[in-house]
Amino acid sequence: MPAAAAIIGAAPTRRRLLFVVGAAVLLVDVGTKSLAVGLLEPGHAVSLVGDRLVCVLTRNAGAALSIAAGNAVLLSVAVLITVVAVGALGWRVRSAGWALGLGMVLGGATGNLVDRVFRSPGPLRGQVVDFLAIGWGPVFNVADFAVLGGVICLITLSLIGSPLGSANQKTRSSAG
């Protein structure tokens, strides 16, 4: 019975980790975007580390690399569904690794969704603030890096066979 109690007790701790990571990513993302909008002039690059890391304020109506820029409302709805799905999946998480990866995705997706809802040209059509360019690549924001890092974490966990929930959870589900 103590092992079962430990598994049940791990769920709130892992959920807490997921939502704390998500909230931290969201706060850092919103804060850095606010700083970028307040301090940077559109199109004017500010070098942070030579030409390897540059701040340049841009707005993106689409997803990564401006994909689906013409379908902003559909993209916003897809991001909203992702946020809800990751949040719901979070209630089953028992692994710290999965909680971390899902929290990064949740916080990053929510950060960009906030832009899509509250920035111009209007709700569900708002443009995402991007401001970090690494080398010659496209311009990103903290939320984009968090989503990418979270997805890499989740893919790695899947490839090594790390379960989202505990083995006992699967046994209880199939027995019930």
PDB file of C-alpha atoms in Angstrom:
ATOM      1  CA  MET A   1       0.000   0.000   0.000  1.00  0.00           C
ATOM      2  CA  PRO A   2       2.807   2.547   0.627  1.00  0.00           C
ATOM      3  CA  ALA A   3       3.931   2.189  -3.031  1.00  0.00           C
ATOM      4  CA  ALA A   4       0.416   2.979  -4.247  1.00  0.00           C
ATOM      5  CA  ALA A   5       0.246   5.989  -1.936  1.00  0.00           C
ATOM      6  CA  ALA A   6       3.581   7.230  -3.307  1.00  0.00           C
ATOM      7  CA  ILE A   7       2.297   6.929  -6.885  1.00  0.00           C
ATOM      8  CA  ILE A   8      -0.928   8.751  -6.042  1.00  0.00           C
ATOM      9  CA  GLY A   9       1.051  11.421  -4.169  1.00  0.00           C
ATOM     10  CA  ALA A  10       3.381  11.908  -7.136  1.00  0.00           C
ATOM     11  CA  ALA A  11       0.528  13.024  -9.410  1.00  0.00           C
ATOM     12  CA  PRO A  12      -0.153  16.400  -7.727  1.00  0.00           C
ATOM     13  CA  THR A  13       3.589  17.092  -7.493  1.00  0.00           C
ATOM     14  CA  ARG A  14       4.130  16.386 -11.197  1.00  0.00           C
ATOM     15  CA  ARG A  15       1.035  18.398 -12.157  1.00  0.00           C
ATOM     16  CA  ARG A  16       2.344  21.235 -10.036  1.00  0.00           C
ATOM     17  CA  LEU A  17       5.686  21.038 -11.851  1.00  0.00           C
ATOM     18  CA  LEU A  18       3.930  21.105 -15.229  1.00  0.00           C
ATOM     19  CA  PHE A  19       1.841  24.161 -14.358  1.00  0.00           C
ATOM     20  CA  VAL A  20       4.705  25.995 -12.598  1.00  0.00           C
ATOM     21  CA  VAL A  21       6.954  25.490 -15.659  1.00  0.00           C
ATOM     22  CA  GLY A  22       4.101  26.591 -17.926  1.00  0.00           C
ATOM     23  CA  ALA A  23       3.443  29.704 -15.840  1.00  0.00           C
ATOM     24  CA  ALA A  24       7.167  30.567 -15.675  1.00  0.00           C
ATOM     25  CA  VAL A  25       7.549  30.264 -19.456  1.00  0.00           C
ATOM     26  CA  LEU A  26       4.419  32.376 -19.960  1.00  0.00           C
ATOM     27  CA  LEU A  27       5.639  35.115 -17.601  1.00  0.00           C
ATOM     28  CA  VAL A  28       9.118  35.253 -19.144  1.00  0.00           C
ATOM     29  CA  ASP A  29       7.633  35.259 -22.647  1.00  0.00           C
ATOM     30  CA  VAL A  30       5.110  38.038 -21.955  1.00  0.00           C
ATOM     31  CA  GLY A  31       7.751  40.060 -20.093  1.00  0.00           C
ATOM     32  CA  THR A  32      10.391  39.796 -22.808  1.00  0.00           C
ATOM     33  CA  LYS A  33       7.846  40.614 -25.523  1.00  0.00           C
ATOM     34  CA  SER A  34       6.768  43.697 -23.552  1.00  0.00           C
ATOM     35  CA  LEU A  35      10.392  44.784 -23.258  1.00  0.00           C
ATOM     36  CA  ALA A  36      10.986  44.170 -26.959  1.00  0.00           C
ATOM     37  CA  VAL A  37       7.925  46.203 -27.972  1.00  0.00           C
ATOM     38  CA  GLY A  38       8.905  49.008 -25.578  1.00  0.00           C
ATOM     39  CA  LEU A  39      12.606  49.161 -26.390  1.00  0.00           C
ATOM     40  CA  LEU A  40      13.069  48.055 -30.002  1.00  0.00           C
ATOM     41  CA  GLU A  41      12.202  49.851 -33.217  1.00  0.00           C
ATOM     42  CA  PRO A  42      10.730  47.622 -35.941  1.00  0.00           C
ATOM     43  CA  GLY A  43      13.371  46.645 -38.481  1.00  0.00           C
ATOM     44  CA  HIS A  44      16.264  48.103 -36.447  1.00  0.00           C
ATOM     45  CA  ALA A  45      18.621  45.309 -35.320  1.00  0.00           C
ATOM     46  CA  VAL A  46      20.434  45.481 -31.991  1.00  0.00           C
ATOM     47  CA  SER A  47      23.442  43.200 -31.679  1.00  0.00           C
ATOM     48  CA  LEU A  48      23.720  41.215 -28.460  1.00  0.00           C
ATOM     49  CA  VAL A  49      26.570  38.874 -29.446  1.00  0.00           C
ATOM     50  CA  GLY A  50      28.048  40.101 -32.723  1.00  0.00           C
ATOM     51  CA  ASP A  51      25.934  38.838 -35.593  1.00  0.00           C
ATOM     52  CA  ARG A  52      25.286  35.541 -33.785  1.00  0.00           C
ATOM     53  CA  LEU A  53      22.507  36.856 -31.530  1.00  0.00           C
ATOM     54  CA  VAL A  54      20.528  39.907 -32.605  1.00  0.00           C
ATOM     55  CA  CYS A  55      17.345  41.533 -31.356  1.00  0.00           C
ATOM     56  CA  VAL A  56      15.041  42.749 -34.100  1.00  0.00           C
ATOM     57  CA  LEU A  57      11.347  43.460 -33.568  1.00  0.00           C
ATOM     58  CA  THR A  58       9.024  41.727 -36.021  1.00  0.00           C
ATOM     59  CA  ARG A  59       5.388  40.641 -36.030  1.00  0.00           C
ATOM     60  CA  ASN A  60       4.289  37.239 -37.289  1.00  0.00           C
ATOM     61  CA  ALA A  61       0.710  36.483 -38.338  1.00  0.00           C
ATOM     62  CA  GLY A  62       1.506  32.808 -38.966  1.00  0.00           C
ATOM     63  CA  ALA A  63       3.153  29.903 -37.219  1.00  0.00           C
ATOM     64  CA  ALA A  64       6.891  29.176 -37.301  1.00  0.00           C
ATOM     65  CA  LEU A  65       8.520  30.622 -40.419  1.00  0.00           C
ATOM     66  CA  SER A  66       5.226  32.490 -41.115  1.00  0.00           C
ATOM     67  CA  ILE A  67       3.499  29.252 -42.150  1.00  0.00           C
ATOM     68  CA  ALA A  68      -0.304  29.664 -42.407  1.00  0.00           C
ATOM     69  CA  ALA A  69      -0.101  33.473 -42.128  1.00  0.00           C
ATOM     70  CA  GLY A  70      -3.277  33.740 -44.197  1.00  0.00           C
ATOM     71  CA  ASN A  71      -5.233  31.497 -41.790  1.00  0.00           C
ATOM     72  CA  ALA A  72      -4.746  33.377 -38.514  1.00  0.00           C
ATOM     73  CA  VAL A  73      -8.129  32.477 -37.007  1.00  0.00           C
ATOM     74  CA  LEU A  74      -7.738  28.769 -37.819  1.00  0.00           C
ATOM     75  CA  LEU A  75      -4.193  28.854 -36.441  1.00  0.00           C
ATOM     76  CA  SER A  76      -5.397  30.555 -33.241  1.00  0.00           C
ATOM     77  CA  VAL A  77      -8.099  27.921 -32.760  1.00  0.00           C
ATOM     78  CA  ALA A  78      -5.522  25.149 -33.318  1.00  0.00           C
ATOM     79  CA  VAL A  79      -3.216  26.702 -30.691  1.00  0.00           C
ATOM     80  CA  LEU A  80      -6.148  27.034 -28.272  1.00  0.00           C
ATOM     81  CA  ILE A  81      -6.993  23.344 -28.777  1.00  0.00           C
ATOM     82  CA  THR A  82      -3.329  22.479 -28.162  1.00  0.00           C
ATOM     83  CA  VAL A  83      -3.280  24.473 -24.910  1.00  0.00           C
ATOM     84  CA  VAL A  84      -6.469  22.768 -23.688  1.00  0.00           C
ATOM     85  CA  ALA A  85      -5.218  19.304 -24.727  1.00  0.00           C
ATOM     86  CA  VAL A  86      -1.833  19.739 -23.010  1.00  0.00           C
ATOM     87  CA  GLY A  87      -3.545  21.075 -19.886  1.00  0.00           C
ATOM     88  CA  ALA A  88      -5.914  18.089 -19.843  1.00  0.00           C
ATOM     89  CA  LEU A  89      -3.066  15.651 -20.473  1.00  0.00           C
ATOM     90  CA  GLY A  90      -1.285  17.241 -17.536  1.00  0.00           C
ATOM     91  CA  TRP A  91      -3.775  15.683 -15.136  1.00  0.00           C
ATOM     92  CA  ARG A  92      -2.405  12.220 -16.049  1.00  0.00           C
ATOM     93  CA  VAL A  93       1.301  13.046 -15.866  1.00  0.00           C
ATOM     94  CA  ARG A  94       3.358  11.078 -13.325  1.00  0.00           C
ATOM     95  CA  SER A  95       6.836  11.683 -14.742  1.00  0.00           C
ATOM     96  CA  ALA A  96       8.943  14.758 -13.982  1.00  0.00           C
ATOM     97  CA  GLY A  97      10.372  14.661 -17.516  1.00  0.00           C
ATOM     98  CA  TRP A  98       6.928  14.611 -19.098  1.00  0.00           C
ATOM     99  CA  ALA A  99       5.771  17.366 -16.738  1.00  0.00           C
ATOM    100  CA  LEU A 100       8.742  19.514 -17.750  1.00  0.00           C
ATOM    101  CA  GLY A 101       8.254  18.957 -21.497  1.00  0.00           C
ATOM    102  CA  LEU A 102       4.490  19.445 -21.367  1.00  0.00           C
ATOM    103  CA  GLY A 103       4.921  22.541 -19.181  1.00  0.00           C
ATOM    104  CA  MET A 104       7.302  24.077 -21.715  1.00  0.00           C
ATOM    105  CA  VAL A 105       4.841  23.410 -24.547  1.00  0.00           C
ATOM    106  CA  LEU A 106       1.920  24.691 -22.470  1.00  0.00           C
ATOM    107  CA  GLY A 107       3.675  27.920 -21.475  1.00  0.00           C
ATOM    108  CA  GLY A 108       5.018  28.619 -24.946  1.00  0.00           C
ATOM    109  CA  ALA A 109       1.754  27.906 -26.739  1.00  0.00           C
ATOM    110  CA  THR A 110      -0.122  30.042 -24.210  1.00  0.00           C
ATOM    111  CA  GLY A 111       2.381  32.887 -24.637  1.00  0.00           C
ATOM    112  CA  ASN A 112       1.856  33.001 -28.383  1.00  0.00           C
ATOM    113  CA  LEU A 113      -1.899  32.556 -27.943  1.00  0.00           C
ATOM    114  CA  VAL A 114      -1.951  35.643 -25.697  1.00  0.00           C
ATOM    115  CA  ASP A 115      -0.457  37.620 -28.604  1.00  0.00           C
ATOM    116  CA  ARG A 116      -2.997  36.175 -31.039  1.00  0.00           C
ATOM    117  CA  VAL A 117      -5.891  37.159 -28.765  1.00  0.00           C
ATOM    118  CA  PHE A 118      -4.755  40.571 -27.477  1.00  0.00           C
ATOM    119  CA  ARG A 119      -2.536  42.115 -30.159  1.00  0.00           C
ATOM    120  CA  SER A 120      -3.596  43.887 -33.339  1.00  0.00           C
ATOM    121  CA  PRO A 121      -5.246  43.496 -35.752  1.00  0.00           C
ATOM    122  CA  GLY A 122      -7.754  41.870 -33.366  1.00  0.00           C
ATOM    123  CA  PRO A 123      -8.848  38.811 -31.385  1.00  0.00           C
ATOM    124  CA  LEU A 124      -7.712  35.473 -32.882  1.00  0.00           C
ATOM    125  CA  ARG A 125      -5.961  37.419 -35.669  1.00  0.00           C
ATOM    126  CA  GLY A 126      -3.288  39.129 -33.574  1.00  0.00           C
ATOM    127  CA  GLN A 127       0.308  39.007 -34.663  1.00  0.00           C
ATOM    128  CA  VAL A 128       2.917  37.303 -32.492  1.00  0.00           C
ATOM    129  CA  VAL A 129       5.862  39.438 -31.378  1.00  0.00           C
ATOM    130  CA  ASP A 130       9.211  37.933 -32.402  1.00  0.00           C
ATOM    131  CA  PHE A 131      12.514  39.570 -31.496  1.00  0.00           C
ATOM    132  CA  LEU A 132      15.433  37.097 -31.249  1.00  0.00           C
ATOM    133  CA  ALA A 133      17.480  36.142 -34.290  1.00  0.00           C
ATOM    134  CA  ILE A 134      20.249  33.565 -34.030  1.00  0.00           C
ATOM    135  CA  GLY A 135      22.732  34.032 -36.853  1.00  0.00           C
ATOM    136  CA  TRP A 136      21.112  34.201 -40.251  1.00  0.00           C
ATOM    137  CA  GLY A 137      18.013  32.252 -39.154  1.00  0.00           C
ATOM    138  CA  PRO A 138      14.442  33.382 -38.660  1.00  0.00           C
ATOM    139  CA  VAL A 139      13.312  35.593 -35.779  1.00  0.00           C
ATOM    140  CA  PHE A 140      11.854  33.873 -32.691  1.00  0.00           C
ATOM    141  CA  ASN A 141      10.628  34.614 -29.166  1.00  0.00           C
ATOM    142  CA  VAL A 142      10.894  32.866 -25.795  1.00  0.00           C
ATOM    143  CA  ALA A 143       7.635  30.977 -26.388  1.00  0.00           C
ATOM    144  CA  ASP A 144       8.964  29.515 -29.642  1.00  0.00           C
ATOM    145  CA  PHE A 145      12.127  28.265 -27.936  1.00  0.00           C
ATOM    146  CA  ALA A 146      10.068  26.772 -25.090  1.00  0.00           C
ATOM    147  CA  VAL A 147       7.742  24.925 -27.477  1.00  0.00           C
ATOM    148  CA  LEU A 148      10.696  23.604 -29.478  1.00  0.00           C
ATOM    149  CA  GLY A 149      12.544  22.525 -26.324  1.00  0.00           C
ATOM    150  CA  GLY A 150       9.405  20.920 -24.901  1.00  0.00           C
ATOM    151  CA  VAL A 151       8.699  19.003 -28.100  1.00  0.00           C
ATOM    152  CA  ILE A 152      12.301  17.750 -28.238  1.00  0.00           C
ATOM    153  CA  CYS A 153      11.983  16.640 -24.602  1.00  0.00           C
ATOM    154  CA  LEU A 154       8.682  14.825 -25.289  1.00  0.00           C
ATOM    155  CA  ILE A 155      10.020  13.110 -28.419  1.00  0.00           C
ATOM    156  CA  THR A 156      13.099  11.976 -26.503  1.00  0.00           C
ATOM    157  CA  LEU A 157      10.963  10.605 -23.654  1.00  0.00           C
ATOM    158  CA  SER A 158       8.776   8.769 -26.175  1.00  0.00           C
ATOM    159  CA  LEU A 159      11.781   7.283 -27.971  1.00  0.00           C
ATOM    160  CA  ILE A 160      13.335   5.969 -24.758  1.00  0.00           C
ATOM    161  CA  GLY A 161       9.992   4.521 -23.664  1.00  0.00           C
ATOM    162  CA  SER A 162       9.423   6.730 -20.636  1.00  0.00           C
ATOM    163  CA  PRO A 163       5.725   6.498 -19.717  1.00  0.00           C
ATOM    164  CA  LEU A 164       3.553   9.570 -19.218  1.00  0.00           C
ATOM    165  CA  GLY A 165       1.922   7.875 -16.239  1.00  0.00           C
ATOM    166  CA  SER A 166       3.018   5.098 -13.935  1.00  0.00           C
ATOM    167  CA  ALA A 167       2.972   1.401 -14.808  1.00  0.00           C
ATOM    168  CA  ASN A 168       0.411   0.901 -12.028  1.00  0.00           C
ATOM    169  CA  GLN A 169      -1.835   3.484 -13.679  1.00  0.00           C
ATOM    170  CA  LYS A 170      -1.920   1.376 -16.857  1.00  0.00           C
ATOM    171  CA  THR A 171      -2.671  -1.751 -14.832  1.00  0.00           C
ATOM    172  CA  ARG A 172      -5.501  -0.008 -12.957  1.00  0.00           C
ATOM    173  CA  SER A 173      -6.922   1.366 -16.229  1.00  0.00           C
ATOM    174  CA  SER A 174      -6.965  -2.034 -17.961  1.00  0.00           C
ATOM    175  CA  ALA A 175      -8.324  -3.808 -14.859  1.00  0.00           C
ATOM    176  CA  GLY A 176     -11.167  -1.290 -14.390  1.00  0.00           C
TER     177      GLY A 176
END
